[in-house]
Amino acid sequence: MEWLAAASEDPGACKQEWQNGSTGVALLAAGRFWDVLIVPEALGLRVADLLEELPLLDRGPCLLDTRRRTVGFLLPPEPQTVWIGTGVRLLGAGTWIATPAPHCRWGALRWLVPPDGTGTLNMPEVLEMALQRCASELSRTQGHPAPAACATGGRVRP
């Protein structure tokens, strides 16, 4: 809880909201300790499953928002990186994300992979390959263009 709350302007108030607040959700700043790659729900769920299947991989935090139908993957902050794809957004410096308590695994906003407290994040290169593979799979099985177009390379460093 300490590691995640450190991204808050007021870590004490953040932890208080998670433990006893009316919503159990706190706003945390992206771009300092981590960025968040937001992808469409169908793609994100498949990617999360694929990452779970990879041996010897320490998975980073992954957040499901069923109301917005998105999945967010926490990764190292890389201010010069641009992710390209349909429905793909990168939240970095100057943006905020609503987060439930790290132990929250239920509800409309919940952790698919909770933060482990050590600072483990998703590896961008692994996430990029998983997004490309799963986007291609979804394209084949659903019979229409992939929800995330990774053909341009996914991540681009200007």
Short mmCIF file of N, CA and C in Angstrom, two decimals:
data_model
loop_
_atom_site.label_atom_id
_atom_site.label_comp_id
_atom_site.label_asym_id
_atom_site.label_seq_id
_atom_site.Cartn_x
_atom_site.Cartn_y
_atom_site.Cartn_z
N MET A 1 0.82 -1.18 0.00
CA MET A 1 0.00 0.00 0.00
C MET A 1 0.88 1.26 0.00
N GLU A 2 1.99 1.21 0.73
CA GLU A 2 2.88 2.38 0.82
C GLU A 2 3.41 2.78 -0.55
N TRP A 3 3.85 1.79 -1.33
CA TRP A 3 4.44 2.07 -2.63
C TRP A 3 3.45 2.78 -3.55
N LEU A 4 2.23 2.29 -3.61
CA LEU A 4 1.22 2.88 -4.48
C LEU A 4 0.78 4.24 -3.96
N ALA A 5 0.57 4.36 -2.66
CA ALA A 5 0.12 5.62 -2.06
C ALA A 5 1.15 6.73 -2.23
N ALA A 6 2.42 6.37 -2.40
CA ALA A 6 3.47 7.38 -2.56
C ALA A 6 3.25 8.25 -3.80
N ALA A 7 2.46 7.80 -4.75
CA ALA A 7 2.16 8.59 -5.95
C ALA A 7 1.09 9.64 -5.70
N SER A 8 0.51 9.65 -4.50
CA SER A 8 -0.52 10.61 -4.14
C SER A 8 0.10 11.90 -3.64
N GLU A 9 -0.61 13.02 -3.76
CA GLU A 9 -0.15 14.28 -3.19
C GLU A 9 -0.16 14.20 -1.66
N ASP A 10 -1.07 13.36 -1.13
CA ASP A 10 -1.18 13.17 0.32
C ASP A 10 -1.32 11.67 0.59
N PRO A 11 -0.19 10.96 0.72
CA PRO A 11 -0.25 9.51 0.91
C PRO A 11 -1.09 9.07 2.10
N GLY A 12 -1.07 9.84 3.19
CA GLY A 12 -1.87 9.49 4.37
C GLY A 12 -3.35 9.52 4.06
N ALA A 13 -3.80 10.58 3.39
CA ALA A 13 -5.22 10.69 3.03
C ALA A 13 -5.61 9.62 2.02
N CYS A 14 -4.68 9.29 1.14
CA CYS A 14 -4.92 8.24 0.14
C CYS A 14 -5.18 6.91 0.84
N LYS A 15 -4.30 6.54 1.77
CA LYS A 15 -4.47 5.27 2.49
C LYS A 15 -5.74 5.28 3.33
N GLN A 16 -6.06 6.44 3.91
CA GLN A 16 -7.30 6.57 4.70
C GLN A 16 -8.52 6.31 3.82
N GLU A 17 -8.53 6.87 2.61
CA GLU A 17 -9.65 6.66 1.68
C GLU A 17 -9.77 5.19 1.31
N TRP A 18 -8.64 4.55 1.04
CA TRP A 18 -8.68 3.13 0.69
C TRP A 18 -9.21 2.27 1.83
N GLN A 19 -8.88 2.64 3.06
CA GLN A 19 -9.27 1.82 4.20
C GLN A 19 -10.65 2.13 4.74
N ASN A 20 -11.00 3.43 4.78
CA ASN A 20 -12.25 3.81 5.45
C ASN A 20 -13.11 4.79 4.68
N GLY A 21 -12.70 5.16 3.49
CA GLY A 21 -13.42 6.19 2.74
C GLY A 21 -14.74 5.72 2.17
N SER A 22 -15.50 6.68 1.69
CA SER A 22 -16.82 6.36 1.13
C SER A 22 -16.72 5.67 -0.23
N THR A 23 -15.68 5.98 -1.00
CA THR A 23 -15.55 5.36 -2.32
C THR A 23 -14.48 4.28 -2.36
N GLY A 24 -13.48 4.38 -1.50
CA GLY A 24 -12.37 3.42 -1.53
C GLY A 24 -11.46 3.62 -2.73
N VAL A 25 -11.59 4.76 -3.39
CA VAL A 25 -10.81 5.06 -4.60
C VAL A 25 -10.04 6.36 -4.38
N ALA A 26 -8.79 6.38 -4.81
CA ALA A 26 -7.96 7.58 -4.68
C ALA A 26 -7.40 7.96 -6.04
N LEU A 27 -7.18 9.26 -6.24
CA LEU A 27 -6.54 9.74 -7.46
C LEU A 27 -5.03 9.76 -7.24
N LEU A 28 -4.31 9.14 -8.17
CA LEU A 28 -2.85 9.11 -8.09
C LEU A 28 -2.25 9.72 -9.35
N ALA A 29 -1.14 10.40 -9.17
CA ALA A 29 -0.45 11.04 -10.29
C ALA A 29 0.35 10.01 -11.08
N ALA A 30 0.16 10.02 -12.38
CA ALA A 30 0.97 9.19 -13.27
C ALA A 30 2.20 9.98 -13.67
N GLY A 31 3.20 9.28 -14.21
CA GLY A 31 4.36 9.95 -14.77
C GLY A 31 5.54 10.10 -13.84
N ARG A 32 5.34 9.90 -12.54
CA ARG A 32 6.47 10.03 -11.61
C ARG A 32 7.09 8.66 -11.32
N PHE A 33 6.31 7.78 -10.76
CA PHE A 33 6.78 6.42 -10.46
C PHE A 33 6.45 5.45 -11.58
N TRP A 34 5.39 5.76 -12.32
CA TRP A 34 4.92 4.87 -13.38
C TRP A 34 4.02 5.64 -14.34
N ASP A 35 3.93 5.12 -15.56
CA ASP A 35 2.93 5.56 -16.53
C ASP A 35 1.87 4.47 -16.59
N VAL A 36 0.74 4.78 -17.20
CA VAL A 36 -0.32 3.79 -17.34
C VAL A 36 -0.72 3.71 -18.81
N LEU A 37 -0.59 2.52 -19.39
CA LEU A 37 -1.04 2.30 -20.76
C LEU A 37 -2.45 1.75 -20.68
N ILE A 38 -3.40 2.51 -21.23
CA ILE A 38 -4.82 2.14 -21.22
C ILE A 38 -5.17 1.53 -22.57
N VAL A 39 -5.79 0.34 -22.55
CA VAL A 39 -6.19 -0.34 -23.79
C VAL A 39 -7.64 -0.80 -23.65
N PRO A 40 -8.31 -1.09 -24.77
CA PRO A 40 -9.68 -1.59 -24.71
C PRO A 40 -9.75 -2.89 -23.89
N GLU A 41 -10.87 -3.07 -23.22
CA GLU A 41 -11.05 -4.18 -22.29
C GLU A 41 -10.78 -5.56 -22.90
N ALA A 42 -11.35 -5.86 -24.06
CA ALA A 42 -11.17 -7.19 -24.66
C ALA A 42 -9.70 -7.47 -24.91
N LEU A 43 -8.99 -6.50 -25.43
CA LEU A 43 -7.56 -6.66 -25.69
C LEU A 43 -6.79 -6.77 -24.38
N GLY A 44 -7.07 -5.89 -23.43
CA GLY A 44 -6.35 -5.88 -22.17
C GLY A 44 -6.52 -7.16 -21.37
N LEU A 45 -7.74 -7.72 -21.37
CA LEU A 45 -7.96 -8.97 -20.64
C LEU A 45 -7.17 -10.11 -21.26
N ARG A 46 -7.14 -10.14 -22.59
CA ARG A 46 -6.37 -11.20 -23.27
C ARG A 46 -4.87 -11.03 -23.01
N VAL A 47 -4.39 -9.80 -23.03
CA VAL A 47 -2.98 -9.54 -22.76
C VAL A 47 -2.64 -9.94 -21.32
N ALA A 48 -3.50 -9.60 -20.37
CA ALA A 48 -3.26 -9.98 -18.97
C ALA A 48 -3.18 -11.50 -18.83
N ASP A 49 -4.05 -12.22 -19.53
CA ASP A 49 -4.00 -13.69 -19.50
C ASP A 49 -2.70 -14.21 -20.10
N LEU A 50 -2.29 -13.63 -21.22
CA LEU A 50 -1.06 -14.06 -21.87
C LEU A 50 0.15 -13.82 -20.97
N LEU A 51 0.21 -12.66 -20.34
CA LEU A 51 1.34 -12.35 -19.46
C LEU A 51 1.39 -13.30 -18.27
N GLU A 52 0.22 -13.74 -17.81
CA GLU A 52 0.17 -14.69 -16.70
C GLU A 52 0.76 -16.04 -17.09
N GLU A 53 0.64 -16.39 -18.37
CA GLU A 53 1.11 -17.68 -18.86
C GLU A 53 2.63 -17.71 -19.08
N LEU A 54 3.27 -16.55 -19.13
CA LEU A 54 4.71 -16.51 -19.42
C LEU A 54 5.51 -16.91 -18.18
N PRO A 55 6.35 -17.93 -18.31
CA PRO A 55 7.14 -18.36 -17.16
C PRO A 55 8.24 -17.34 -16.83
N LEU A 56 8.57 -17.28 -15.59
CA LEU A 56 9.67 -16.44 -15.09
C LEU A 56 9.45 -14.94 -15.30
N LEU A 57 8.24 -14.53 -15.57
CA LEU A 57 7.96 -13.11 -15.76
C LEU A 57 7.29 -12.56 -14.50
N ASP A 58 7.88 -11.54 -13.93
CA ASP A 58 7.24 -10.84 -12.83
C ASP A 58 6.28 -9.83 -13.44
N ARG A 59 5.00 -10.12 -13.35
CA ARG A 59 4.01 -9.22 -13.94
C ARG A 59 3.86 -7.97 -13.10
N GLY A 60 3.66 -6.86 -13.77
CA GLY A 60 3.41 -5.61 -13.09
C GLY A 60 1.92 -5.39 -12.89
N PRO A 61 1.56 -4.36 -12.15
CA PRO A 61 0.16 -4.08 -11.85
C PRO A 61 -0.68 -3.85 -13.11
N CYS A 62 -1.91 -4.33 -13.01
CA CYS A 62 -2.85 -4.25 -14.13
C CYS A 62 -4.23 -3.96 -13.53
N LEU A 63 -4.89 -2.92 -14.00
CA LEU A 63 -6.13 -2.40 -13.42
C LEU A 63 -7.28 -2.52 -14.43
N LEU A 64 -8.40 -3.11 -14.00
CA LEU A 64 -9.58 -3.24 -14.85
C LEU A 64 -10.63 -2.21 -14.45
N ASP A 65 -11.14 -1.47 -15.43
CA ASP A 65 -12.24 -0.53 -15.22
C ASP A 65 -13.41 -1.00 -16.08
N THR A 66 -14.36 -1.71 -15.47
CA THR A 66 -15.47 -2.28 -16.24
C THR A 66 -16.45 -1.21 -16.70
N ARG A 67 -16.50 -0.08 -16.05
CA ARG A 67 -17.42 0.99 -16.49
C ARG A 67 -16.93 1.62 -17.80
N ARG A 68 -15.63 1.83 -17.89
CA ARG A 68 -15.05 2.42 -19.11
C ARG A 68 -14.64 1.36 -20.12
N ARG A 69 -14.69 0.11 -19.68
CA ARG A 69 -14.32 -1.03 -20.52
C ARG A 69 -12.88 -0.93 -21.00
N THR A 70 -11.98 -0.67 -20.02
CA THR A 70 -10.56 -0.54 -20.31
C THR A 70 -9.74 -1.33 -19.29
N VAL A 71 -8.51 -1.59 -19.68
CA VAL A 71 -7.52 -2.19 -18.79
C VAL A 71 -6.29 -1.30 -18.84
N GLY A 72 -5.72 -1.03 -17.67
CA GLY A 72 -4.53 -0.20 -17.57
C GLY A 72 -3.34 -0.99 -17.04
N PHE A 73 -2.22 -0.88 -17.72
CA PHE A 73 -0.99 -1.56 -17.33
C PHE A 73 0.00 -0.51 -16.83
N LEU A 74 0.51 -0.67 -15.61
CA LEU A 74 1.50 0.24 -15.08
C LEU A 74 2.88 -0.16 -15.61
N LEU A 75 3.58 0.83 -16.18
CA LEU A 75 4.92 0.59 -16.71
C LEU A 75 5.85 1.73 -16.34
N PRO A 76 7.15 1.53 -16.53
CA PRO A 76 8.09 2.59 -16.15
C PRO A 76 7.79 3.88 -16.91
N PRO A 77 7.96 5.02 -16.24
CA PRO A 77 7.72 6.29 -16.95
C PRO A 77 8.78 6.51 -18.02
N GLU A 78 8.32 6.76 -19.22
CA GLU A 78 9.21 7.02 -20.35
C GLU A 78 8.64 8.22 -21.11
N PRO A 79 9.04 9.43 -20.73
CA PRO A 79 8.43 10.62 -21.31
C PRO A 79 8.61 10.76 -22.82
N GLN A 80 9.60 10.10 -23.41
CA GLN A 80 9.83 10.23 -24.84
C GLN A 80 9.16 9.13 -25.65
N THR A 81 8.36 8.28 -25.03
CA THR A 81 7.74 7.17 -25.72
C THR A 81 6.31 7.50 -26.10
N VAL A 82 5.92 7.09 -27.31
CA VAL A 82 4.56 7.27 -27.80
C VAL A 82 4.03 5.88 -28.16
N TRP A 83 2.88 5.52 -27.62
CA TRP A 83 2.25 4.25 -27.97
C TRP A 83 1.18 4.56 -29.00
N ILE A 84 1.13 3.77 -30.07
CA ILE A 84 0.20 4.00 -31.16
C ILE A 84 -0.75 2.82 -31.27
N GLY A 85 -2.03 3.10 -31.36
CA GLY A 85 -3.01 2.05 -31.55
C GLY A 85 -4.42 2.58 -31.32
N THR A 86 -5.37 1.92 -31.93
CA THR A 86 -6.77 2.31 -31.79
C THR A 86 -7.22 2.04 -30.35
N GLY A 87 -7.70 3.06 -29.70
CA GLY A 87 -8.18 2.92 -28.33
C GLY A 87 -7.08 2.84 -27.30
N VAL A 88 -5.84 3.12 -27.68
CA VAL A 88 -4.70 3.04 -26.78
C VAL A 88 -4.33 4.46 -26.33
N ARG A 89 -4.16 4.63 -25.01
CA ARG A 89 -3.75 5.93 -24.47
C ARG A 89 -2.66 5.72 -23.43
N LEU A 90 -1.71 6.60 -23.39
CA LEU A 90 -0.67 6.56 -22.38
C LEU A 90 -0.88 7.72 -21.42
N LEU A 91 -1.02 7.40 -20.14
CA LEU A 91 -1.14 8.43 -19.12
C LEU A 91 0.22 8.61 -18.47
N GLY A 92 0.78 9.79 -18.60
CA GLY A 92 2.09 10.09 -18.04
C GLY A 92 2.03 11.34 -17.20
N ALA A 93 3.13 12.06 -17.14
CA ALA A 93 3.23 13.27 -16.32
C ALA A 93 2.09 14.23 -16.61
N GLY A 94 1.51 14.76 -15.56
CA GLY A 94 0.40 15.70 -15.69
C GLY A 94 -0.97 15.04 -15.76
N THR A 95 -1.02 13.74 -15.65
CA THR A 95 -2.31 13.04 -15.68
C THR A 95 -2.53 12.30 -14.36
N TRP A 96 -3.77 11.93 -14.13
CA TRP A 96 -4.16 11.27 -12.89
C TRP A 96 -4.95 10.01 -13.21
N ILE A 97 -4.91 9.06 -12.30
CA ILE A 97 -5.68 7.84 -12.49
C ILE A 97 -6.38 7.48 -11.17
N ALA A 98 -7.63 7.06 -11.29
CA ALA A 98 -8.38 6.59 -10.13
C ALA A 98 -7.95 5.17 -9.82
N THR A 99 -7.62 4.91 -8.56
CA THR A 99 -7.16 3.58 -8.17
C THR A 99 -7.85 3.12 -6.90
N PRO A 100 -8.26 1.86 -6.88
CA PRO A 100 -8.76 1.29 -5.63
C PRO A 100 -7.58 0.87 -4.76
N ALA A 101 -7.86 0.44 -3.56
CA ALA A 101 -6.81 -0.07 -2.67
C ALA A 101 -6.09 -1.23 -3.35
N PRO A 102 -4.80 -1.39 -3.08
CA PRO A 102 -4.04 -2.45 -3.73
C PRO A 102 -4.60 -3.85 -3.55
N HIS A 103 -5.33 -4.08 -2.48
CA HIS A 103 -5.89 -5.41 -2.23
C HIS A 103 -7.25 -5.61 -2.90
N CYS A 104 -7.77 -4.59 -3.56
CA CYS A 104 -9.12 -4.66 -4.15
C CYS A 104 -9.13 -5.50 -5.43
N ARG A 105 -9.83 -6.63 -5.37
CA ARG A 105 -9.91 -7.53 -6.52
C ARG A 105 -11.37 -7.74 -6.94
N TRP A 106 -12.25 -6.82 -6.56
CA TRP A 106 -13.67 -6.93 -6.90
C TRP A 106 -14.19 -5.53 -7.23
N GLY A 107 -15.39 -5.46 -7.77
CA GLY A 107 -16.01 -4.19 -8.09
C GLY A 107 -15.73 -3.73 -9.51
N ALA A 108 -16.30 -2.59 -9.87
CA ALA A 108 -16.17 -2.07 -11.23
C ALA A 108 -14.75 -1.59 -11.53
N LEU A 109 -14.02 -1.16 -10.51
CA LEU A 109 -12.63 -0.74 -10.67
C LEU A 109 -11.82 -1.63 -9.74
N ARG A 110 -11.02 -2.52 -10.34
CA ARG A 110 -10.30 -3.50 -9.52
C ARG A 110 -8.98 -3.89 -10.17
N TRP A 111 -8.11 -4.43 -9.34
CA TRP A 111 -6.80 -4.89 -9.80
C TRP A 111 -6.90 -6.30 -10.34
N LEU A 112 -6.49 -6.51 -11.57
CA LEU A 112 -6.33 -7.87 -12.10
C LEU A 112 -5.02 -8.43 -11.57
N VAL A 113 -4.00 -7.58 -11.54
CA VAL A 113 -2.71 -7.91 -10.93
C VAL A 113 -2.42 -6.75 -9.99
N PRO A 114 -2.52 -6.97 -8.69
CA PRO A 114 -2.29 -5.87 -7.76
C PRO A 114 -0.82 -5.52 -7.64
N PRO A 115 -0.52 -4.28 -7.25
CA PRO A 115 0.87 -3.92 -6.99
C PRO A 115 1.43 -4.82 -5.89
N ASP A 116 2.68 -5.24 -6.05
CA ASP A 116 3.26 -6.16 -5.06
C ASP A 116 4.02 -5.44 -3.96
N GLY A 117 4.09 -4.12 -4.03
CA GLY A 117 4.75 -3.35 -2.99
C GLY A 117 6.24 -3.15 -3.22
N THR A 118 6.81 -3.84 -4.20
CA THR A 118 8.25 -3.72 -4.45
C THR A 118 8.57 -2.75 -5.58
N GLY A 119 7.55 -2.31 -6.30
CA GLY A 119 7.78 -1.42 -7.43
C GLY A 119 7.86 -2.14 -8.76
N THR A 120 7.56 -3.45 -8.78
CA THR A 120 7.57 -4.20 -10.04
C THR A 120 6.56 -3.58 -10.99
N LEU A 121 6.99 -3.32 -12.22
CA LEU A 121 6.13 -2.77 -13.26
C LEU A 121 6.16 -3.68 -14.47
N ASN A 122 5.22 -3.48 -15.37
CA ASN A 122 5.21 -4.25 -16.63
C ASN A 122 6.37 -3.78 -17.50
N MET A 123 7.02 -4.71 -18.15
CA MET A 123 8.14 -4.38 -19.04
C MET A 123 7.57 -3.94 -20.39
N PRO A 124 7.90 -2.73 -20.84
CA PRO A 124 7.33 -2.21 -22.08
C PRO A 124 7.53 -3.12 -23.29
N GLU A 125 8.71 -3.71 -23.44
CA GLU A 125 8.97 -4.55 -24.61
C GLU A 125 8.10 -5.80 -24.60
N VAL A 126 7.93 -6.40 -23.43
CA VAL A 126 7.09 -7.59 -23.30
C VAL A 126 5.63 -7.21 -23.54
N LEU A 127 5.21 -6.09 -22.96
CA LEU A 127 3.82 -5.64 -23.13
C LEU A 127 3.54 -5.34 -24.60
N GLU A 128 4.49 -4.73 -25.29
CA GLU A 128 4.30 -4.42 -26.71
C GLU A 128 4.10 -5.70 -27.53
N MET A 129 4.95 -6.70 -27.29
CA MET A 129 4.80 -7.96 -28.03
C MET A 129 3.47 -8.65 -27.70
N ALA A 130 3.08 -8.62 -26.44
CA ALA A 130 1.81 -9.23 -26.05
C ALA A 130 0.63 -8.51 -26.70
N LEU A 131 0.69 -7.19 -26.77
CA LEU A 131 -0.37 -6.41 -27.42
C LEU A 131 -0.47 -6.76 -28.90
N GLN A 132 0.67 -6.86 -29.57
CA GLN A 132 0.67 -7.21 -30.99
C GLN A 132 0.07 -8.59 -31.21
N ARG A 133 0.50 -9.55 -30.43
CA ARG A 133 0.01 -10.92 -30.58
C ARG A 133 -1.49 -11.01 -30.32
N CYS A 134 -1.93 -10.40 -29.23
CA CYS A 134 -3.34 -10.49 -28.87
C CYS A 134 -4.23 -9.69 -29.82
N ALA A 135 -3.74 -8.56 -30.32
CA ALA A 135 -4.50 -7.79 -31.31
C ALA A 135 -4.70 -8.61 -32.58
N SER A 136 -3.67 -9.31 -33.00
CA SER A 136 -3.78 -10.18 -34.19
C SER A 136 -4.77 -11.31 -33.95
N GLU A 137 -4.69 -11.92 -32.77
CA GLU A 137 -5.63 -13.00 -32.40
C GLU A 137 -7.06 -12.51 -32.44
N LEU A 138 -7.31 -11.37 -31.81
CA LEU A 138 -8.67 -10.83 -31.76
C LEU A 138 -9.16 -10.48 -33.16
N SER A 139 -8.27 -9.98 -34.00
CA SER A 139 -8.63 -9.65 -35.37
C SER A 139 -9.08 -10.91 -36.13
N ARG A 140 -8.33 -11.99 -35.96
CA ARG A 140 -8.68 -13.24 -36.64
C ARG A 140 -9.98 -13.83 -36.11
N THR A 141 -10.15 -13.86 -34.80
CA THR A 141 -11.32 -14.52 -34.21
C THR A 141 -12.59 -13.69 -34.32
N GLN A 142 -12.45 -12.37 -34.35
CA GLN A 142 -13.64 -11.52 -34.41
C GLN A 142 -13.96 -11.04 -35.81
N GLY A 143 -13.05 -11.28 -36.75
CA GLY A 143 -13.33 -10.97 -38.14
C GLY A 143 -13.35 -9.51 -38.51
N HIS A 144 -12.74 -8.66 -37.72
CA HIS A 144 -12.63 -7.24 -38.08
C HIS A 144 -11.29 -6.72 -37.60
N PRO A 145 -10.92 -5.51 -37.98
CA PRO A 145 -9.60 -4.99 -37.62
C PRO A 145 -9.32 -5.10 -36.13
N ALA A 146 -8.07 -5.34 -35.82
CA ALA A 146 -7.64 -5.49 -34.43
C ALA A 146 -7.94 -4.22 -33.64
N PRO A 147 -8.35 -4.35 -32.36
CA PRO A 147 -8.65 -3.18 -31.56
C PRO A 147 -7.44 -2.30 -31.28
N ALA A 148 -6.26 -2.83 -31.37
CA ALA A 148 -5.06 -2.02 -31.21
C ALA A 148 -4.15 -2.27 -32.39
N ALA A 149 -3.96 -1.26 -33.21
CA ALA A 149 -3.12 -1.42 -34.39
C ALA A 149 -1.66 -1.29 -34.00
N CYS A 150 -0.97 -2.41 -33.94
CA CYS A 150 0.45 -2.41 -33.54
C CYS A 150 1.35 -2.56 -34.75
N ALA A 151 0.79 -2.55 -35.95
CA ALA A 151 1.57 -2.77 -37.16
C ALA A 151 2.62 -1.69 -37.37
N THR A 152 2.40 -0.51 -36.80
CA THR A 152 3.35 0.58 -36.96
C THR A 152 4.49 0.48 -35.97
N GLY A 153 4.49 -0.60 -35.20
CA GLY A 153 5.58 -0.78 -34.24
C GLY A 153 5.15 -0.59 -32.81
N GLY A 154 3.92 -0.19 -32.59
CA GLY A 154 3.43 -0.05 -31.22
C GLY A 154 4.03 1.15 -30.51
N ARG A 155 5.26 1.03 -30.06
CA ARG A 155 5.93 2.12 -29.35
C ARG A 155 6.87 2.79 -30.34
N VAL A 156 6.89 4.08 -30.29
CA VAL A 156 7.77 4.85 -31.16
C VAL A 156 8.53 5.83 -30.29
N ARG A 157 9.83 5.85 -30.41
CA ARG A 157 10.64 6.85 -29.71
C ARG A 157 10.98 7.95 -30.69
N PRO A 158 10.49 9.15 -30.46
CA PRO A 158 10.77 10.26 -31.40
C PRO A 158 12.25 10.58 -31.47
#
